[in-house]
């Protein structure tokens, strides 16, 4: 800095004049010089202090400038990092947007597949119901067919029984006619021969078409139903009753009535046997 020194008491702003003070300086003599020298020394010391302070200020300014430079470098580095982060964020946002679009596309595809699967499940359920209905209809038809088969078997057996009975009756009528002819003609040999044939035929009829043989066959058939399930057992018993029902055997009505009684007795015997031994009735004194 440029320093300008003015002697004390000679400030031009106060209207002073250096010329007016000349006489005082001369009259003061050596005292004025001493003051001036002291003032100069004081001013010099002040200048030294100010220079030292200015130097410190310069160093502080340099230090602050260096710090400012460092701060600027850090700001530039931060700006670079911020820019890199912004770029990374933009890239992540773009990736996120692409992922969202891909996820939405996959979700739509899955929904379509789910709808198709539900439709297929509905069709499968309908087909299953149709198959179940067909299976039930098949079972019903099989049951009807089995029933028809049993009815045919019963009808065949009844026809066979009726045929045997008719054959027996026809043979008996024929023999009775022959016997009547022999009696009318007085042929004893023929009469004896016919009586022997009738006895043989009666013995054969009693062996193959008698209540005793039918009872034995029915008791055997009913006894075989012991180990069967209730449904199967009832079905077999019903088949026997249908076969020998009097209404189903108009030719053998009386014979079928007796056979029906035999069937009922056999069934009751099997049921009593399945229930176990019954306690004896109490004795009366």
Coordinates of C-alpha atoms in Angstrom, one line a residue:
X1 CA 0.0 0.0 0.0
X2 CA 1.0 3.6 -0.5
X3 CA 1.4 5.5 2.7
X4 CA 1.1 9.3 2.9
X5 CA 2.3 10.9 6.0
X6 CA 1.2 14.3 7.2
X7 CA 2.6 15.9 10.4
X8 CA 0.3 16.2 13.3
X9 CA -1.5 19.5 13.6
X10 CA -1.0 20.3 9.9
X11 CA -4.1 18.7 8.5
X12 CA -5.1 20.7 5.4
X13 CA -8.8 19.8 6.0
X14 CA -8.7 21.7 9.2
X15 CA -7.5 24.8 7.4
X16 CA -4.1 24.5 8.8
X17 CA -1.0 25.7 6.9
X18 CA 2.5 24.4 7.0
X19 CA 3.8 27.9 6.5
X20 CA 2.1 29.2 9.6
X21 CA 3.8 26.5 11.7
X22 CA 7.3 27.2 10.4
X23 CA 7.9 29.8 13.1
X24 CA 6.8 27.4 15.8
X25 CA 9.1 24.7 14.5
X26 CA 12.0 27.1 14.6
X27 CA 11.1 28.4 18.0
X28 CA 10.6 24.8 19.4
X29 CA 14.1 23.8 18.3
X30 CA 15.3 20.3 19.0
X31 CA 12.1 19.2 20.8
X32 CA 10.2 19.1 17.5
X33 CA 12.7 16.9 15.9
X34 CA 12.5 14.3 18.7
X35 CA 8.8 14.1 18.3
X36 CA 9.0 13.7 14.6
X37 CA 11.5 11.0 14.9
X38 CA 9.4 9.2 17.5
X39 CA 6.4 9.5 15.3
X40 CA 8.3 8.2 12.4
X41 CA 9.5 5.2 14.4
X42 CA 6.0 4.5 15.6
X43 CA 4.7 4.8 12.0
X44 CA 7.5 2.5 10.9
X45 CA 6.6 -0.1 13.5
X46 CA 3.0 0.2 12.5
X47 CA 4.0 -0.3 8.9
X48 CA 6.0 -3.4 9.8
X49 CA 3.0 -4.8 11.7
X50 CA 0.7 -3.9 8.8
X51 CA 3.1 -5.6 6.4
X52 CA 3.2 -8.7 8.6
X53 CA -0.6 -8.7 8.9
X54 CA -0.8 -8.2 5.1
X55 CA 1.5 -11.1 4.6
X56 CA -0.6 -13.2 7.0
X57 CA -3.7 -12.1 5.1
X58 CA -2.0 -13.1 1.8
X59 CA -1.1 -16.5 3.2
X60 CA -4.6 -16.9 4.5
X61 CA -6.0 -15.9 1.1
X62 CA -3.6 -18.3 -0.6
X63 CA -4.7 -21.1 1.8
X64 CA -8.4 -20.2 1.2
X65 CA -7.7 -20.2 -2.5
X66 CA -6.1 -23.6 -2.2
X67 CA -9.1 -24.8 -0.2
X68 CA -11.5 -23.2 -2.7
X69 CA -9.6 -25.1 -5.4
X70 CA -9.9 -28.3 -3.5
X71 CA -13.6 -27.6 -2.9
X72 CA -14.0 -27.0 -6.6
X73 CA -12.2 -30.2 -7.4
X74 CA -14.5 -32.1 -4.9
X75 CA -17.5 -30.4 -6.4
X76 CA -16.4 -31.5 -9.9
X77 CA -15.9 -35.0 -8.5
X78 CA -19.2 -35.0 -6.8
X79 CA -20.8 -33.6 -10.0
X80 CA -19.2 -36.5 -11.9
X81 CA -20.5 -39.0 -9.3
X82 CA -23.9 -37.5 -9.4
X83 CA -23.9 -37.7 -13.2
X84 CA -22.8 -41.3 -13.1
X85 CA -25.5 -42.0 -10.5
X86 CA -28.1 -40.3 -12.6
X87 CA -27.0 -42.4 -15.6
X88 CA -27.1 -45.6 -13.5
X89 CA -30.5 -44.5 -12.2
X90 CA -31.8 -43.9 -15.7
X91 CA -30.4 -47.3 -16.8
X92 CA -32.1 -49.0 -13.9
X93 CA -35.3 -47.2 -14.6
X94 CA -35.1 -48.4 -18.2
X95 CA -34.4 -51.9 -17.1
X96 CA -37.2 -51.7 -14.6
X97 CA -39.6 -50.5 -17.3
X98 CA -38.5 -53.3 -19.5
X99 CA -38.9 -55.8 -16.7
X100 CA -42.4 -54.5 -15.9
X101 CA -43.4 -54.8 -19.5
X102 CA -42.0 -58.3 -19.7
X103 CA -43.8 -59.2 -16.4
X104 CA -47.0 -57.8 -17.7
X105 CA -46.6 -59.8 -20.9
X106 CA -45.9 -63.0 -18.9
X107 CA -48.9 -62.3 -16.6
X108 CA -51.2 -61.9 -19.6
X109 CA -49.8 -65.1 -21.1
X110 CA -50.3 -66.9 -17.8
X111 CA -53.8 -65.6 -17.6
X112 CA -54.5 -66.9 -21.1
X113 CA -53.0 -70.2 -20.2
X114 CA -55.0 -70.3 -17.0
X115 CA -58.2 -69.5 -18.9
X116 CA -57.4 -72.3 -21.4
X117 CA -56.7 -74.7 -18.5
X118 CA -60.0 -73.8 -16.9
X119 CA -61.7 -74.3 -20.1
X120 CA -60.0 -77.7 -20.6
X121 CA -60.9 -78.6 -17.0
X122 CA -64.5 -77.7 -17.7
X123 CA -64.5 -79.9 -20.8
X124 CA -62.8 -82.7 -18.8
X125 CA -65.5 -82.4 -16.1
X126 CA -68.2 -82.5 -18.7
X127 CA -66.6 -85.5 -20.4
X128 CA -66.2 -87.1 -16.9
X129 CA -69.8 -86.6 -16.2
X130 CA -70.8 -88.0 -19.6
X131 CA -68.5 -91.0 -19.0
X132 CA -70.0 -91.5 -15.5
X133 CA -73.5 -91.3 -17.0
X134 CA -72.5 -93.8 -19.7
X135 CA -71.0 -96.1 -17.1
X136 CA -74.2 -95.9 -15.0
X137 CA -76.2 -96.6 -18.1
X138 CA -73.9 -99.5 -19.0
X139 CA -74.3 -100.9 -15.5
X140 CA -78.0 -100.5 -15.7
X141 CA -78.1 -102.2 -19.1
X142 CA -75.9 -105.0 -17.8
X143 CA -78.1 -105.4 -14.8
X144 CA -81.1 -105.5 -17.1
X145 CA -79.3 -108.0 -19.3
X146 CA -78.4 -110.2 -16.4
X147 CA -82.0 -110.0 -15.2
X148 CA -83.2 -111.0 -18.7
X149 CA -80.6 -113.8 -18.7
X150 CA -81.9 -115.0 -15.3
X151 CA -85.5 -114.7 -16.6
X152 CA -84.6 -116.7 -19.7
X153 CA -82.8 -119.3 -17.6
X154 CA -85.9 -119.6 -15.3
X155 CA -88.2 -119.7 -18.3
X156 CA -86.0 -122.4 -19.9
X157 CA -86.0 -124.4 -16.7
X158 CA -89.7 -124.0 -16.3
X159 CA -90.3 -125.1 -19.9
X160 CA -88.0 -128.1 -19.4
X161 CA -89.9 -129.0 -16.3
X162 CA -93.2 -128.5 -18.0
X163 CA -92.0 -130.6 -21.0
X164 CA -90.9 -133.4 -18.7
X165 CA -94.2 -133.2 -16.9
X166 CA -96.2 -133.2 -20.2
X167 CA -94.1 -136.1 -21.4
X168 CA -94.8 -138.0 -18.2
X169 CA -98.5 -137.3 -18.5
X170 CA -98.6 -138.2 -22.1
X171 CA -96.8 -141.5 -21.4
X172 CA -99.1 -142.2 -18.5
X173 CA -102.1 -141.5 -20.7
X174 CA -100.7 -143.8 -23.4
X175 CA -100.1 -146.6 -20.9
X176 CA -103.5 -146.2 -19.4
X177 CA -105.0 -146.4 -22.9
X178 CA -103.0 -149.6 -23.6
X179 CA -104.1 -151.0 -20.3
X180 CA -107.7 -150.2 -21.0
X181 CA -107.4 -151.9 -24.4
X182 CA -105.9 -155.0 -22.8
X183 CA -108.6 -155.1 -20.2
X184 CA -111.2 -154.9 -22.9
X185 CA -109.6 -157.6 -25.0
X186 CA -108.9 -159.9 -22.0
X187 CA -105.1 -160.1 -22.8
X188 CA -103.6 -160.8 -19.3
X189 CA -100.1 -161.0 -20.6
X190 CA -100.4 -157.5 -22.2
X191 CA -102.0 -156.2 -19.0
X192 CA -99.1 -157.5 -16.9
X193 CA -96.5 -156.0 -19.3
X194 CA -98.2 -152.6 -19.2
X195 CA -98.4 -152.7 -15.4
X196 CA -94.7 -153.4 -15.2
X197 CA -93.9 -150.6 -17.6
X198 CA -96.0 -148.2 -15.6
X199 CA -94.2 -149.1 -12.4
X200 CA -90.9 -148.6 -14.1
X201 CA -92.0 -145.3 -15.5
X202 CA -93.4 -144.2 -12.1
X203 CA -90.1 -145.2 -10.4
X204 CA -88.2 -143.2 -13.0
X205 CA -90.5 -140.2 -12.6
X206 CA -90.2 -140.3 -8.8
X207 CA -86.4 -140.3 -9.3
X208 CA -86.1 -137.4 -11.6
X209 CA -89.3 -135.4 -11.2
X210 CA -90.4 -135.9 -7.6
X211 CA -90.7 -133.6 -4.6
X212 CA -88.0 -135.5 -2.8
X213 CA -85.4 -134.9 -5.5
X214 CA -86.6 -131.3 -5.9
X215 CA -86.3 -130.8 -2.1
X216 CA -82.8 -132.1 -2.1
X217 CA -81.7 -129.9 -5.0
X218 CA -83.3 -126.8 -3.5
X219 CA -81.8 -127.4 0.0
X220 CA -78.4 -127.8 -1.7
X221 CA -78.8 -124.6 -3.7
X222 CA -80.0 -122.6 -0.7
X223 CA -77.2 -124.0 1.5
X224 CA -74.6 -122.7 -1.0
X225 CA -75.8 -119.2 -0.3
X226 CA -74.5 -119.1 3.3
X227 CA -71.1 -117.7 2.5
X228 CA -72.3 -115.2 -0.1
X229 CA -73.0 -111.5 0.5
X230 CA -76.5 -110.5 1.4
X231 CA -77.3 -109.0 -2.1
X232 CA -76.0 -112.1 -4.0
X233 CA -77.8 -114.5 -1.5
X234 CA -81.1 -112.7 -1.9
X235 CA -80.7 -112.6 -5.7
X236 CA -80.2 -116.4 -5.9
X237 CA -83.1 -117.1 -3.5
X238 CA -85.3 -114.8 -5.6
X239 CA -84.3 -116.6 -8.8
X240 CA -85.4 -119.9 -7.2
X241 CA -88.7 -118.4 -6.1
X242 CA -89.3 -116.9 -9.5
X243 CA -88.5 -120.3 -11.2
X244 CA -91.0 -122.2 -9.0
X245 CA -93.7 -119.5 -8.6
X246 CA -97.1 -121.0 -9.2
X247 CA -98.1 -118.1 -11.5
X248 CA -95.0 -118.8 -13.7
X249 CA -95.8 -122.5 -13.9
X250 CA -99.5 -122.8 -14.9
X251 CA -99.1 -126.4 -16.0
X252 CA -97.4 -127.4 -12.7
X253 CA -99.3 -125.0 -10.5
X254 CA -99.9 -127.5 -7.7
X255 CA -96.4 -129.0 -7.9
X256 CA -94.9 -125.4 -8.0
X257 CA -96.9 -124.5 -4.9
X258 CA -95.3 -127.4 -3.0
X259 CA -91.9 -126.5 -4.3
X260 CA -92.4 -122.9 -3.1
X261 CA -93.1 -124.2 0.4
X262 CA -89.9 -126.2 0.2
X263 CA -87.9 -123.1 -0.8
X264 CA -89.4 -121.1 2.1
X265 CA -88.5 -123.9 4.6
X266 CA -84.9 -124.1 3.3
X267 CA -84.5 -120.3 3.5
X268 CA -85.8 -120.2 7.1
X269 CA -83.4 -123.0 8.0
X270 CA -80.4 -121.1 6.6
X271 CA -81.4 -117.9 8.4
X272 CA -81.8 -119.7 11.7
X273 CA -78.4 -121.4 11.2
X274 CA -76.7 -118.0 10.4
X275 CA -78.2 -116.5 13.6
X276 CA -76.5 -119.1 15.8
X277 CA -77.9 -121.6 18.2
X278 CA -81.0 -120.5 20.0
X279 CA -81.5 -121.0 23.8
X280 CA -83.9 -123.9 24.5
X281 CA -87.4 -122.9 25.5
X282 CA -88.0 -122.9 29.3
X283 CA -89.4 -126.1 30.6
X284 CA -92.7 -126.1 32.3
X285 CA -93.3 -128.0 35.5

